[in-house]
CSV table of C-alpha atoms and ligand atoms in Angstrom, one decimal:
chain,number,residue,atom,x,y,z
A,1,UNK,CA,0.0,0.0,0.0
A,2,UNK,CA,1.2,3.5,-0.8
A,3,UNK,CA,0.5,6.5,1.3
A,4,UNK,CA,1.4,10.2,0.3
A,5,UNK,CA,2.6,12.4,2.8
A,6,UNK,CA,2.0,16.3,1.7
A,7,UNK,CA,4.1,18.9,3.3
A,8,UNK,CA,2.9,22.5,2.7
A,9,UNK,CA,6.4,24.4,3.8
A,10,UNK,CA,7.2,28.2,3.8
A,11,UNK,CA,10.7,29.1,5.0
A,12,UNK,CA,11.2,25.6,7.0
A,13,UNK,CA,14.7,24.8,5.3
A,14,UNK,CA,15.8,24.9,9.2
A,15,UNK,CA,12.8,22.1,9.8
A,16,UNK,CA,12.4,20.5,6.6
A,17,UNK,CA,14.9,17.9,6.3
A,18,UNK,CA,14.8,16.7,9.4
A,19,UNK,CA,11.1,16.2,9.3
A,20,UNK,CA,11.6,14.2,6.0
A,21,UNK,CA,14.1,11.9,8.0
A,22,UNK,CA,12.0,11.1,11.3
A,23,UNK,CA,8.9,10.3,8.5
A,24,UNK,CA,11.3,8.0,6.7
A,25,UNK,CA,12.2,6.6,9.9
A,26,UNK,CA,8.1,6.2,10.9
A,27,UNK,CA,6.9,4.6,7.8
A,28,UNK,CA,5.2,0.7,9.0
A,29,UNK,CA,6.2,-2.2,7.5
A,30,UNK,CA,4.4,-3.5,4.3
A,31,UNK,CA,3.5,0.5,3.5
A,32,UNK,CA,5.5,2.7,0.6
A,33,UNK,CA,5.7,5.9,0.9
A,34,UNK,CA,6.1,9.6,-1.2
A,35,UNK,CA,6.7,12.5,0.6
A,36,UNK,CA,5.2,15.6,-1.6
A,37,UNK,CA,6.5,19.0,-0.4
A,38,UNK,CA,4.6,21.8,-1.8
A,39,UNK,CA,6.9,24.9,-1.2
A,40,UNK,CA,5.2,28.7,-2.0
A,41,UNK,CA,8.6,29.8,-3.4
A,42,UNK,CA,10.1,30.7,0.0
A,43,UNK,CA,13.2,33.2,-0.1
A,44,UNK,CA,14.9,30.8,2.5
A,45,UNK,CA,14.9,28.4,-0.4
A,46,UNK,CA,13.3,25.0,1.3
A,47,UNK,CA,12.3,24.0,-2.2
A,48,UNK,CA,15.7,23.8,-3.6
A,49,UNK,CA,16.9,22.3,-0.3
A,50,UNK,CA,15.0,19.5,-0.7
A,51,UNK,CA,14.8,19.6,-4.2
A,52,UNK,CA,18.7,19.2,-3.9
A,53,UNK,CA,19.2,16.8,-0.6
A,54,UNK,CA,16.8,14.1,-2.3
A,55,UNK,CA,17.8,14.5,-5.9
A,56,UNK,CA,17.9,10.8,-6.2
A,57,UNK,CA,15.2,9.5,-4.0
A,58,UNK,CA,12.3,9.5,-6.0
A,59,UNK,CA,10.2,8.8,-2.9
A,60,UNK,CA,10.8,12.8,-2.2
A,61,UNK,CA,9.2,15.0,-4.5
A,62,UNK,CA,8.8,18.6,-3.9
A,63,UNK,CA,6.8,20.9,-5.6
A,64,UNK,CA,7.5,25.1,-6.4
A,65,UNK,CA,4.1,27.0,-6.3
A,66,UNK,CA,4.9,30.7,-7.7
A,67,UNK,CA,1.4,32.3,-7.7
A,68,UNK,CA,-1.6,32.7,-5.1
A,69,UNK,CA,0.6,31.8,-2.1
A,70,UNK,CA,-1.6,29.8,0.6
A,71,UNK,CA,-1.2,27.5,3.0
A,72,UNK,CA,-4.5,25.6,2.4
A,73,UNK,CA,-4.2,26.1,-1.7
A,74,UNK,CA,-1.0,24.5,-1.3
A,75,UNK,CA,-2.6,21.7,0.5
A,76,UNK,CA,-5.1,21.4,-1.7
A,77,UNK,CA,-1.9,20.6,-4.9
A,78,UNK,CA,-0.3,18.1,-2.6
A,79,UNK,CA,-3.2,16.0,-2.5
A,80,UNK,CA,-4.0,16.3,-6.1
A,81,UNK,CA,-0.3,15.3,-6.9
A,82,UNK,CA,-0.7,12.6,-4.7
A,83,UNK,CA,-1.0,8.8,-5.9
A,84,UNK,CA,-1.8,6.8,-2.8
A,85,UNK,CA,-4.4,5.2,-1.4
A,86,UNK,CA,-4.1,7.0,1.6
A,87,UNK,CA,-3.2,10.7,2.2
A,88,UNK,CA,-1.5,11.7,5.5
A,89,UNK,CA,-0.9,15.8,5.9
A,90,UNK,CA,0.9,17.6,8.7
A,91,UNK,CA,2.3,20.7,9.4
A,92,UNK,CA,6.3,21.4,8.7
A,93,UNK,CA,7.0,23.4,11.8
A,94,UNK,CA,8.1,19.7,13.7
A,95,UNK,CA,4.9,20.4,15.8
A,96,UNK,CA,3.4,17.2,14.3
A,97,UNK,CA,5.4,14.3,15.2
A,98,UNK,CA,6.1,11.4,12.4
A,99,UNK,CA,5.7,9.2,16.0
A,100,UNK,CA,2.0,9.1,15.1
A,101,UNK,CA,2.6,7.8,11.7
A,102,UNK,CA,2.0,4.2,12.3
A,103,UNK,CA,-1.0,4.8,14.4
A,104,UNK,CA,-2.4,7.0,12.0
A,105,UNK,CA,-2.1,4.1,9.0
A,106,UNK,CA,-3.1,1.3,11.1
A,107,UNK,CA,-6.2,2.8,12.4
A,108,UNK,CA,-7.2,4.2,9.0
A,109,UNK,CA,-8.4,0.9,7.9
A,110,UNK,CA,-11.4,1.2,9.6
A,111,UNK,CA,-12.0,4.5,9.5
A,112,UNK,CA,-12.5,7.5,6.7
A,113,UNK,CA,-10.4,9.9,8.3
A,114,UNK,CA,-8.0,9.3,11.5
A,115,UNK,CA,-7.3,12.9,13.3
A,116,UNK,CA,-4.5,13.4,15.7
A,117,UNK,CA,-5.8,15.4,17.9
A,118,UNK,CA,-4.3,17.5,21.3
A,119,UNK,CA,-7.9,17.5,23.0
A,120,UNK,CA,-8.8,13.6,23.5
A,121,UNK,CA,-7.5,11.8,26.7
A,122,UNK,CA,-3.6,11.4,26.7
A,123,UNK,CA,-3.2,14.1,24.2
A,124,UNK,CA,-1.2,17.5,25.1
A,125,UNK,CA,0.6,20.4,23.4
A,126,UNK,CA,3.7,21.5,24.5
A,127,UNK,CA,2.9,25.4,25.0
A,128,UNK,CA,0.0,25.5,27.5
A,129,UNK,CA,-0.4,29.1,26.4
A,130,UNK,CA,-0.8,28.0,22.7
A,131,UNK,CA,-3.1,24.9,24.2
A,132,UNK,CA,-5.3,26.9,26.2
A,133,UNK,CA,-6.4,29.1,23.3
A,134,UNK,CA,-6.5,26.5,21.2
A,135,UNK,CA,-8.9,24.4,23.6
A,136,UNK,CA,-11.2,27.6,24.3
A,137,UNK,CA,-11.9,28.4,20.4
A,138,UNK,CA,-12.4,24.7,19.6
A,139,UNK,CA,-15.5,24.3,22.0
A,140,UNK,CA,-17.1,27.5,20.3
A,141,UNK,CA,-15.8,25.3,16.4
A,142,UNK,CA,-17.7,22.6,17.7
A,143,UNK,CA,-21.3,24.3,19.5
A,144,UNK,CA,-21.1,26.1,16.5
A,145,UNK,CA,-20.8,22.9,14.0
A,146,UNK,CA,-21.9,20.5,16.6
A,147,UNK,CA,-19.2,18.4,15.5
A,148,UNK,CA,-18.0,15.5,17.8
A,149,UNK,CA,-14.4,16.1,16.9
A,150,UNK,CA,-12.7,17.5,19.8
A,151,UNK,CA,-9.7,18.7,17.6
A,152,UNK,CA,-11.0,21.2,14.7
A,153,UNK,CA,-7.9,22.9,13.9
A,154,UNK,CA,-4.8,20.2,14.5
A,155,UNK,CA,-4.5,19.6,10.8
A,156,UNK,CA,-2.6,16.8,11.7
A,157,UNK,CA,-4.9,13.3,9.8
A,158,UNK,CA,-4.8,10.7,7.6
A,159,UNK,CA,-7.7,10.1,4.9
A,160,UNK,CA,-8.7,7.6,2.5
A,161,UNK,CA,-7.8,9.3,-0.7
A,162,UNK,CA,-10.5,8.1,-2.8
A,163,UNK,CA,-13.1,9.7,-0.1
A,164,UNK,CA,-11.3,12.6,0.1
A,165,UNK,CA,-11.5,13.4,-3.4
A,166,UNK,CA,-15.1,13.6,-3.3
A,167,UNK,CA,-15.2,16.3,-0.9
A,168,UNK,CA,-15.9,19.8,-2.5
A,169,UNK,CA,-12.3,20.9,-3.2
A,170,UNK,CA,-13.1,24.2,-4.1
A,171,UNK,CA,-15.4,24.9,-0.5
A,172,UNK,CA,-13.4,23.6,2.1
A,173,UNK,CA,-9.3,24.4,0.8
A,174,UNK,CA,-8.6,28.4,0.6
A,175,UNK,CA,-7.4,30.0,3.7
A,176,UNK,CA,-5.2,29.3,6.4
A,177,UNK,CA,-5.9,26.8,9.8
A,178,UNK,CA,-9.4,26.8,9.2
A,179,UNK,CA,-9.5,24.8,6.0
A,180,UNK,CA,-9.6,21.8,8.4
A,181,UNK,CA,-12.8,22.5,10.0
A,182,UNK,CA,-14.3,23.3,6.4
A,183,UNK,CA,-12.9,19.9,5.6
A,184,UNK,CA,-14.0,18.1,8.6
A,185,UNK,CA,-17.5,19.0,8.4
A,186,UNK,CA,-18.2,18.5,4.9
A,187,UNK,CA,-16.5,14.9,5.4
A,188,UNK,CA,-19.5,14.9,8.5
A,189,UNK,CA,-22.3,16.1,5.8
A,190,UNK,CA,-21.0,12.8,3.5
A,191,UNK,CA,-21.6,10.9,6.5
A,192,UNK,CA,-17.7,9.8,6.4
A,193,UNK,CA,-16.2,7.7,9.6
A,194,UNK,CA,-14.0,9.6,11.5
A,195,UNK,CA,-12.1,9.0,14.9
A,196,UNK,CA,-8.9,10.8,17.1
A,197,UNK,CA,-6.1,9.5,18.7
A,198,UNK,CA,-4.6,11.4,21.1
A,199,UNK,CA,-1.1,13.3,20.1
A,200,UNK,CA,1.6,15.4,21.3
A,201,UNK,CA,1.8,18.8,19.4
A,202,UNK,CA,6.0,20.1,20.3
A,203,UNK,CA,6.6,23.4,19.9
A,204,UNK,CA,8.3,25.0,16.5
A,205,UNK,CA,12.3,25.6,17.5
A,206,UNK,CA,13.3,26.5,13.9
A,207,UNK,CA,11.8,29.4,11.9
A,208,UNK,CA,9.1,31.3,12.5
A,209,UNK,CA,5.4,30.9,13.0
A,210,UNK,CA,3.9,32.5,10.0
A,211,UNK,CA,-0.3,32.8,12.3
A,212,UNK,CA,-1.3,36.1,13.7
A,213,UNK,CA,-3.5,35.4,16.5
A,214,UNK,CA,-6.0,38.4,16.2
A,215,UNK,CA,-6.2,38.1,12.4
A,216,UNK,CA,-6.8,34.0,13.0
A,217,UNK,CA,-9.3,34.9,15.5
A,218,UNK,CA,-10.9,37.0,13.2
A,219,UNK,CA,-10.5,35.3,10.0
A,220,UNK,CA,-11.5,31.5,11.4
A,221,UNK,CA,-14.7,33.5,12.8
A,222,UNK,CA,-16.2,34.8,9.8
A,223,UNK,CA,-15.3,31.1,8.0
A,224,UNK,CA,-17.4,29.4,10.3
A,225,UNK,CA,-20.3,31.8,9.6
A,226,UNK,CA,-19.7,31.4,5.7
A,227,UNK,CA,-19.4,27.4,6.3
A,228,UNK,CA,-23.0,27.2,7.9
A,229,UNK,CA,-24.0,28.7,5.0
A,230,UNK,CA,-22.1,27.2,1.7
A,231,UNK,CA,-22.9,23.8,4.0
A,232,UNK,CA,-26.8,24.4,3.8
A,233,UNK,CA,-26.6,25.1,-0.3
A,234,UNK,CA,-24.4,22.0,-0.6
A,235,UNK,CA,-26.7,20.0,1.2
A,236,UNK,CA,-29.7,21.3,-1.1
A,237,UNK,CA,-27.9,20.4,-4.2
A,238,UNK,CA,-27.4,16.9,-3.0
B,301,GTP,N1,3.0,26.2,1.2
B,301,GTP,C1,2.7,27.0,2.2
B,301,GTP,N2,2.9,26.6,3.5
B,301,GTP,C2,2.6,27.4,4.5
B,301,GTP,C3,2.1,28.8,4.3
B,301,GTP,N3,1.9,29.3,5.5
B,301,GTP,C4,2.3,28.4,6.4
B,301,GTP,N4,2.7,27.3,5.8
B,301,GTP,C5,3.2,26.1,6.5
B,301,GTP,O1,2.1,25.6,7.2
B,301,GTP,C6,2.5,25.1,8.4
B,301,GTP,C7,1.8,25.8,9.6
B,301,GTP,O2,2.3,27.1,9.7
B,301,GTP,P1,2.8,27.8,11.0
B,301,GTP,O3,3.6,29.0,10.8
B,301,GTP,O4,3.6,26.7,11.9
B,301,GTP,O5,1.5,28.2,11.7
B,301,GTP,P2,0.8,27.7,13.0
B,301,GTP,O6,1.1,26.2,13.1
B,301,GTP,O7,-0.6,28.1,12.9
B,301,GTP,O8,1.5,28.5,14.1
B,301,GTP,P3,2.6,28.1,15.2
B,301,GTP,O9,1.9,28.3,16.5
B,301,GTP,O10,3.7,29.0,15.1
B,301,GTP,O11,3.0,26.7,15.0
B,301,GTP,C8,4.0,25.2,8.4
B,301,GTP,O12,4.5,23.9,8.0
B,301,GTP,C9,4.3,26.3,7.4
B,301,GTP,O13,5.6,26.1,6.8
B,301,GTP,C10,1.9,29.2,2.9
B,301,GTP,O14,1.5,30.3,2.6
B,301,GTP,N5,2.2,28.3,1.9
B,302,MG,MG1,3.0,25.5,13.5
């Protein structure tokens, strides 16, 4: 079995290579593996770092977007690039740990999507400040949504690829963060399986954080207003 791993990276060349290695290092038995890295032309240069570095491991294949820069656009190419049967995505920072990797593929045999996720029992984020905000806008995500996922914002899963692809591409991946509540509740609306595991976010030590906490506050707001509504006309055209 073959699952794609997409990496949306902008000015990680001090995080990217290593996160290549400890994937490498986390990939099961009887799984292959590609590693897609979908760089937005970073002036740090982490495309042609990895471009360079894995110039003969096919395995590794990175990806230079020029135009309309985004983090969720870009996640939106890796997945169409991808050729597995199952599509893992995390974030490039180190915050999502490769540990999970196994997990992740083993439990996505019974379900659609598998979430790692800081909010279920046994899972913890290293910055409690960064935990405690994260906690206190995910319970108005999810009385908002009703969702039953306690993580709506970890953008850490693995998804059946053929499943994923029938998800409204064009609805759910623009943005930033909040792409992966879009995602989550139109994968709810198709009545898709999904379940968390409990994870350990760390803390980005290389580069820095490209969110602004007012602007996300403000931003992830007025997308969960929008999604109630694109949700309802979806749902009519069904
Ligand atoms: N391709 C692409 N990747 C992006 C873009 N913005 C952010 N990223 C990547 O998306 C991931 C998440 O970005 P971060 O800056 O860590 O944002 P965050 O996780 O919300 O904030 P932190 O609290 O600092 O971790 C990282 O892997 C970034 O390199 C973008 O515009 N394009
Ligand atoms: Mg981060």
């Amino acid at each position: 079995m073959l699952v794609s791993i997409v990496l949306p990276t902008f000015n990680e060349s001090g995080n990217i290579l290593t996160l290549i290695q400890e994937i490498k290092e986390n990939i099961p038995d009887g799984w292959d593996h590609e590693i897609i890295v979908v760089d937005d032309n970073s002036p740090d240069k982490t495309y042609e770092l990895v471009k360079n570095t894995y110039s003969n491991d096919p395995k590794v294949v990175p990806i230079l977007r020029t135009t309309d820069r985004g983090f969720a656009k870009s996640i939106r190419a890796g997945i169409e690039k991808a050729s597995g049967s199952r599509v893992i995505v995390m974030d490039t920072d180190l915050t999502h740990d490769p540990v999970e990797i196994p997990k992740l593929l083993h439990i996505s045999k019974y379900y659609d999507i598998v979430s790692a996720s800081r909010f279920s029992a046994g899972g913890r984020m290293q910055s409690i400040r960064h935990y405690l905000a994260s906690y206190s806008y995910n319970l108005l995500i999810r009385l908002f949504l009703r969702t039953q996922v306690q993580d709506n914002l970890g953008g850490y899963y693995v998804m059946d690829k053929e499943k994923l692809c029938r998800l409204p591409f064009d609805l759910i991946f623009f943005g930033y963060g909040e792409y992966y509540f879009r995602l989550l509740h139109f994968a709810q609306i198709e009545g898709f399986t999904m379940v968390e595991i409990p994870a350990f976010y760390r803390s980005r030590t290389s580069g820095t954080s490209k969110s602004r906490f007012f602007r996300m506050i403000f931003s992830y707001t007025s997308a969960l207003i929008k999604l109630k509504l694109d949700a309802k006309n979806y749902r009519k055209e069904k």
